[in-house]
């Protein structure tokens, strides 16, 4: 039997078909209604059960301890923004995680360079890119959002700002990451998309932590932080600090985040697209699948293409979809239980 997904990809008419379905549901909602937020709560798009609130999700296995930390904020009625900042800080500070913050793989010249962004329930956003020597880039991004008239600071300017705000400088290149980089230098073959030799199955040499939270008050926030692609070009910035690419939050609708090859996410502005599709009535799952489809249609060969999306809506429906069959995310539900969930994917695992 042809699944809905096969049909959408196979015919290439995905958006038109989905658009009609979404519009039918969206029409149940009067335009410009000042209570639109409440009305959205009453509309139940298909796909994924409403899990209520509070709720927190984050990318990959390293999302498990991040969610536990975020939950400490959410369980007592704390703000989603605090939860998503404090949650991903755990991953930033963990030297064992080779794709985020301290212990992250350096670029090809041996510098650990960091990208991060954060977005709150009012639509405010802050980000830093190409930041070095700071343990918690997510917190610098929050300071950019709250203490400056800007959204994004990069490189030396971001570091100068961090210093002014009292952030201490630390060397983020651990002995282990340095040794692996030096080994890589012997051949210096730039293949940022392949799993490194010593990785476990499903781990590539990049894996951002992105987190979305819905707090007890019904407010959404999101965060994203990474050291980016291992052995990237010096100066390369990925999707992670780009609002709308790696992260987008709209408190009337939902939130979405990304992991994977940032160049693909940036070219399709994937997280913004997901939220906009949800606004038109798509479930988080449908919206993630459509956003992945926008990448699929650009490639004949998917061997080295990996992007994963994760989304939640105001009712606590969760959606996730990726290209390769290995994306996982951490989910913490209203009962405080945290589990690792296998995402559905475009390519399936070989039996
Ligand atoms: N999106 C990140 C980047 O391109 C890497 C990843 O999430 O795997 O820098």
XYZ file of C-alpha atoms and ligand atoms in Angstrom:
360
model
C 0.000 0.000 0.000
C 1.311 3.472 -0.769
C 1.889 5.383 2.430
C 1.054 9.029 2.708
C 4.788 9.785 2.740
C 5.520 7.707 -0.394
C 2.732 9.515 -2.139
C 4.000 12.919 -1.154
C 7.589 12.219 -2.165
C 6.719 10.136 -5.186
C 4.422 12.618 -6.819
C 6.503 15.627 -5.922
C 3.233 17.356 -5.190
C 3.787 17.235 -1.458
C 3.294 20.837 -0.610
C 0.202 21.254 -2.742
C -1.421 18.191 -1.188
C -0.355 19.031 2.314
C -1.265 22.643 1.772
C -4.853 21.747 0.911
C -5.163 19.558 3.989
C -3.637 22.199 6.237
C -5.747 24.966 4.823
C -8.919 22.962 5.409
C -7.948 22.643 9.054
C -6.671 26.184 9.327
C -9.966 27.523 8.004
C -11.547 26.305 11.199
C -9.639 29.172 12.762
C -11.015 32.664 12.113
C -8.350 34.966 10.653
C -6.918 37.678 12.895
C -8.748 36.356 15.904
C -7.205 38.000 18.986
C -7.673 34.710 20.845
C -5.951 32.721 18.122
C -3.616 31.155 20.642
C -6.496 29.570 22.544
C -8.212 28.510 19.351
C -5.089 26.704 18.194
C -5.256 24.758 21.436
C -8.656 23.436 20.379
C -7.629 22.265 16.930
C -6.250 18.760 16.917
C -4.227 18.042 13.789
C -3.489 14.366 13.153
C -0.145 12.804 13.971
C 1.216 12.455 17.475
C -0.717 12.515 20.693
C -0.946 15.761 22.652
C 1.385 15.216 25.580
C 0.405 18.278 27.542
C 2.857 20.381 29.497
C 5.474 20.790 30.700
C 7.412 18.973 28.020
C 10.989 19.015 26.818
C 12.703 17.388 23.844
C 16.278 17.509 22.634
C 18.446 15.947 19.981
C 20.477 12.767 20.329
C 21.455 10.599 23.277
C 23.281 13.484 24.914
C 19.837 15.064 25.191
C 19.028 12.662 28.046
C 21.078 14.448 30.741
C 20.214 17.779 29.138
C 16.506 17.048 29.500
C 16.994 15.961 33.126
C 18.556 19.343 33.852
C 15.840 21.222 31.986
C 13.227 19.269 33.883
C 14.505 20.657 37.201
C 13.343 24.055 35.959
C 10.113 22.932 34.303
C 8.762 20.684 37.038
C 8.408 23.546 39.497
C 6.695 25.803 37.007
C 9.885 27.497 35.793
C 10.272 29.286 32.499
C 10.958 27.348 29.306
C 13.735 29.812 28.456
C 15.656 28.958 31.641
C 15.076 25.268 31.000
C 16.512 25.302 27.482
C 19.542 27.321 28.560
C 20.380 25.219 31.612
C 19.589 21.968 29.818
C 22.082 22.346 26.987
C 24.763 23.725 29.327
C 25.200 20.154 30.570
C 26.216 19.034 27.084
C 28.428 22.066 26.502
C 30.432 21.266 29.628
C 30.793 17.518 29.014
C 34.283 16.767 27.603
C 33.125 13.338 26.383
C 30.776 14.849 23.822
C 32.854 15.546 20.738
C 30.371 17.706 18.872
C 29.423 20.399 21.388
C 31.407 22.889 23.483
C 34.240 21.657 25.736
C 35.771 18.542 24.168
C 34.283 19.371 20.771
C 36.270 18.569 17.627
C 38.293 21.523 16.399
C 38.368 22.940 12.911
C 41.152 21.829 10.583
C 43.537 24.367 12.145
C 42.934 23.078 15.650
C 40.528 25.749 16.924
C 37.276 24.774 18.666
C 34.783 27.294 17.302
C 31.262 27.458 18.622
C 27.841 28.385 17.248
C 24.727 28.754 19.418
C 21.339 30.407 19.504
C 18.349 30.800 21.782
C 14.798 31.994 21.256
C 12.085 32.814 23.779
C 8.311 32.910 23.897
C 8.117 36.523 22.779
C 9.990 35.827 19.553
C 13.187 37.369 20.877
C 16.351 35.705 19.733
C 20.076 35.834 20.357
C 22.985 34.038 18.785
C 26.743 33.766 18.637
C 28.863 32.345 15.853
C 32.534 31.473 15.501
C 33.004 32.067 19.217
C 36.089 30.577 20.871
C 37.241 29.793 24.418
C 33.877 30.125 26.145
C 32.373 27.169 28.017
C 28.739 28.201 27.608
C 28.065 29.886 24.259
C 24.336 29.382 24.855
C 24.510 31.791 27.787
C 26.396 34.353 25.725
C 23.635 34.026 23.097
C 21.067 34.700 25.816
C 22.986 37.792 26.923
C 23.058 39.004 23.301
C 19.277 38.567 23.217
C 18.605 40.258 26.530
C 21.335 42.870 26.867
C 21.924 44.167 23.335
C 19.780 45.614 20.562
C 21.184 42.915 18.237
C 20.468 39.292 17.445
C 23.882 37.957 16.469
C 27.502 38.563 17.425
C 30.375 36.710 15.800
C 34.022 35.896 16.352
C 36.185 38.439 18.133
C 33.213 40.737 18.772
C 31.263 37.923 20.413
C 34.288 37.055 22.557
C 34.787 40.675 23.569
C 31.121 40.893 24.557
C 31.391 37.645 26.533
C 34.423 38.994 28.421
C 32.546 42.205 29.223
C 29.709 40.107 30.625
C 32.103 38.267 32.902
C 32.452 34.968 31.049
C 35.836 33.361 31.731
C 38.054 32.179 28.887
C 38.985 28.509 28.865
C 40.840 26.221 26.491
C 38.132 24.002 25.007
C 40.483 21.664 23.134
C 40.860 18.583 25.318
C 43.854 16.237 25.047
C 41.646 13.595 23.456
C 40.241 15.976 20.837
C 43.754 17.273 20.108
C 45.116 13.740 19.659
C 42.282 12.821 17.277
C 42.773 16.005 15.297
C 46.517 15.347 15.026
C 45.742 11.858 13.762
C 43.310 13.333 11.251
C 45.972 15.810 10.101
C 48.158 12.973 8.796
C 45.794 12.508 5.879
C 43.761 15.687 6.314
C 40.997 14.300 4.157
C 38.093 16.615 4.574
C 34.961 14.549 4.813
C 32.854 16.183 7.465
C 29.833 14.019 6.812
C 31.312 10.576 7.442
C 31.442 8.929 10.845
C 34.964 9.214 12.279
C 36.866 5.957 12.611
C 36.278 5.524 16.307
C 32.647 6.543 16.416
C 29.859 4.222 17.419
C 27.164 3.398 14.906
C 25.051 6.344 13.948
C 27.387 8.995 15.290
C 28.827 11.301 12.717
C 31.564 13.793 13.379
C 28.970 16.410 14.153
C 25.855 16.233 16.342
C 24.426 19.405 17.734
C 22.297 19.555 20.825
C 19.068 21.407 20.116
C 16.331 21.631 22.719
C 12.675 22.720 22.734
C 10.584 23.213 25.859
C 6.959 23.964 26.666
C 6.506 25.176 30.209
C 3.543 24.879 32.559
C 2.339 28.343 31.536
C 2.170 27.158 27.927
C 5.171 29.145 26.755
C 7.732 27.805 24.319
C 11.474 28.375 24.013
C 14.345 26.714 22.204
C 18.127 26.509 22.192
C 20.846 25.094 20.000
C 24.600 24.795 20.595
C 27.427 23.065 18.762
C 31.085 22.969 17.847
C 29.869 22.291 14.320
C 31.346 19.973 11.756
C 34.602 18.381 12.879
C 37.674 19.596 10.943
C 35.628 22.208 9.107
C 37.321 25.152 7.405
C 38.495 27.837 9.798
C 35.743 30.442 9.874
C 32.974 28.093 8.796
C 29.658 28.857 10.477
C 26.830 26.334 10.321
C 23.087 26.520 10.752
C 23.184 26.499 14.546
C 23.343 30.270 15.129
C 21.002 31.090 12.239
C 17.516 31.861 13.490
C 14.985 30.018 11.354
C 17.541 27.444 10.201
C 18.530 25.445 13.286
C 15.817 26.865 15.515
C 12.544 28.695 15.360
C 9.956 29.384 18.037
C 6.541 30.929 17.569
C 4.601 30.949 20.783
C 1.255 30.857 18.985
C 2.125 27.726 17.069
C 5.103 25.629 18.080
C 8.845 25.276 17.837
C 11.307 23.364 15.705
C 15.020 22.621 15.734
C 17.611 20.853 13.653
C 20.711 18.742 13.679
C 22.822 17.538 10.805
C 24.670 19.091 7.913
C 24.095 22.768 8.513
C 24.571 23.772 4.890
C 21.444 21.784 3.974
C 19.428 23.285 6.798
C 20.493 26.839 5.952
C 19.610 26.494 2.282
C 16.062 25.422 3.120
C 15.539 27.403 6.354
C 14.143 24.190 7.782
C 12.988 25.130 11.280
C 11.160 28.246 10.140
C 9.467 26.177 7.452
C 8.319 23.591 9.995
C 6.753 26.218 12.228
C 5.054 27.882 9.276
C 3.626 24.544 8.132
C 2.328 23.938 11.654
C 0.735 27.375 11.570
C -1.173 26.244 8.489
C -2.435 23.185 10.349
C 0.255 20.555 9.827
C 1.093 18.344 12.770
C 4.711 18.508 13.991
C 5.348 15.147 12.310
C 3.908 16.208 8.948
C 5.838 19.460 9.074
C 9.175 17.749 9.846
C 8.639 15.324 6.969
C 7.853 18.108 4.521
C 10.909 20.081 5.608
C 13.097 17.011 5.022
C 11.451 16.566 1.609
C 12.711 20.024 0.625
C 16.241 18.683 1.120
C 15.604 15.323 -0.538
C 14.476 16.884 -3.792
C 17.826 18.659 -4.086
C 19.861 15.421 -4.062
C 20.231 12.370 -6.289
C 22.549 10.647 -3.841
C 21.733 10.765 -0.135
C 24.796 8.870 1.062
C 26.441 11.867 2.695
C 23.376 13.896 3.487
C 21.976 13.858 6.979
C 19.552 16.270 8.585
C 17.185 15.594 11.464
C 14.320 17.787 12.593
C 12.472 17.818 15.875
C 9.311 19.833 16.536
C 6.653 20.368 19.179
C 3.416 22.275 19.104
C 1.429 24.118 21.739
C -0.447 20.983 22.796
C 2.735 19.032 23.293
C 2.575 16.976 20.093
C 6.021 15.859 19.067
C 7.306 15.240 15.562
C 10.718 14.054 14.370
C 12.099 12.989 11.031
C 15.505 12.606 9.478
C 17.160 11.333 6.339
C 19.471 8.578 7.609
C 18.018 5.874 9.839
C 19.758 6.840 13.060
C 18.368 10.050 14.539
C 17.266 9.795 18.146
C 15.876 12.344 20.521
C 15.310 12.636 24.241
C 11.729 13.160 25.371
C 10.617 14.152 28.868
C 6.884 14.135 29.446
C 4.599 15.591 32.119
C 5.233 12.643 34.451
C 8.932 13.574 34.516
C 9.982 10.394 32.679
C 12.793 10.769 30.153
C 13.229 8.348 27.282
C 15.323 8.065 24.151
C 13.088 7.813 21.088
C 14.062 6.539 17.627
C 12.971 9.019 14.991
C 11.226 7.878 11.848
C 13.456 8.400 8.834
C 13.400 8.634 5.064
C 16.013 5.877 4.609
C 15.236 2.745 6.604
C 17.639 0.517 8.547
C 18.616 -2.652 6.699
C 16.908 -5.656 8.334
N 24.226 21.413 12.349
C 25.583 21.379 12.826
C 26.455 22.181 11.890
O 26.292 22.085 10.691
C 26.138 20.023 12.990
C 25.189 18.936 13.460
O 24.169 19.190 14.039
O 25.441 17.754 13.268
O 27.351 22.828 12.352
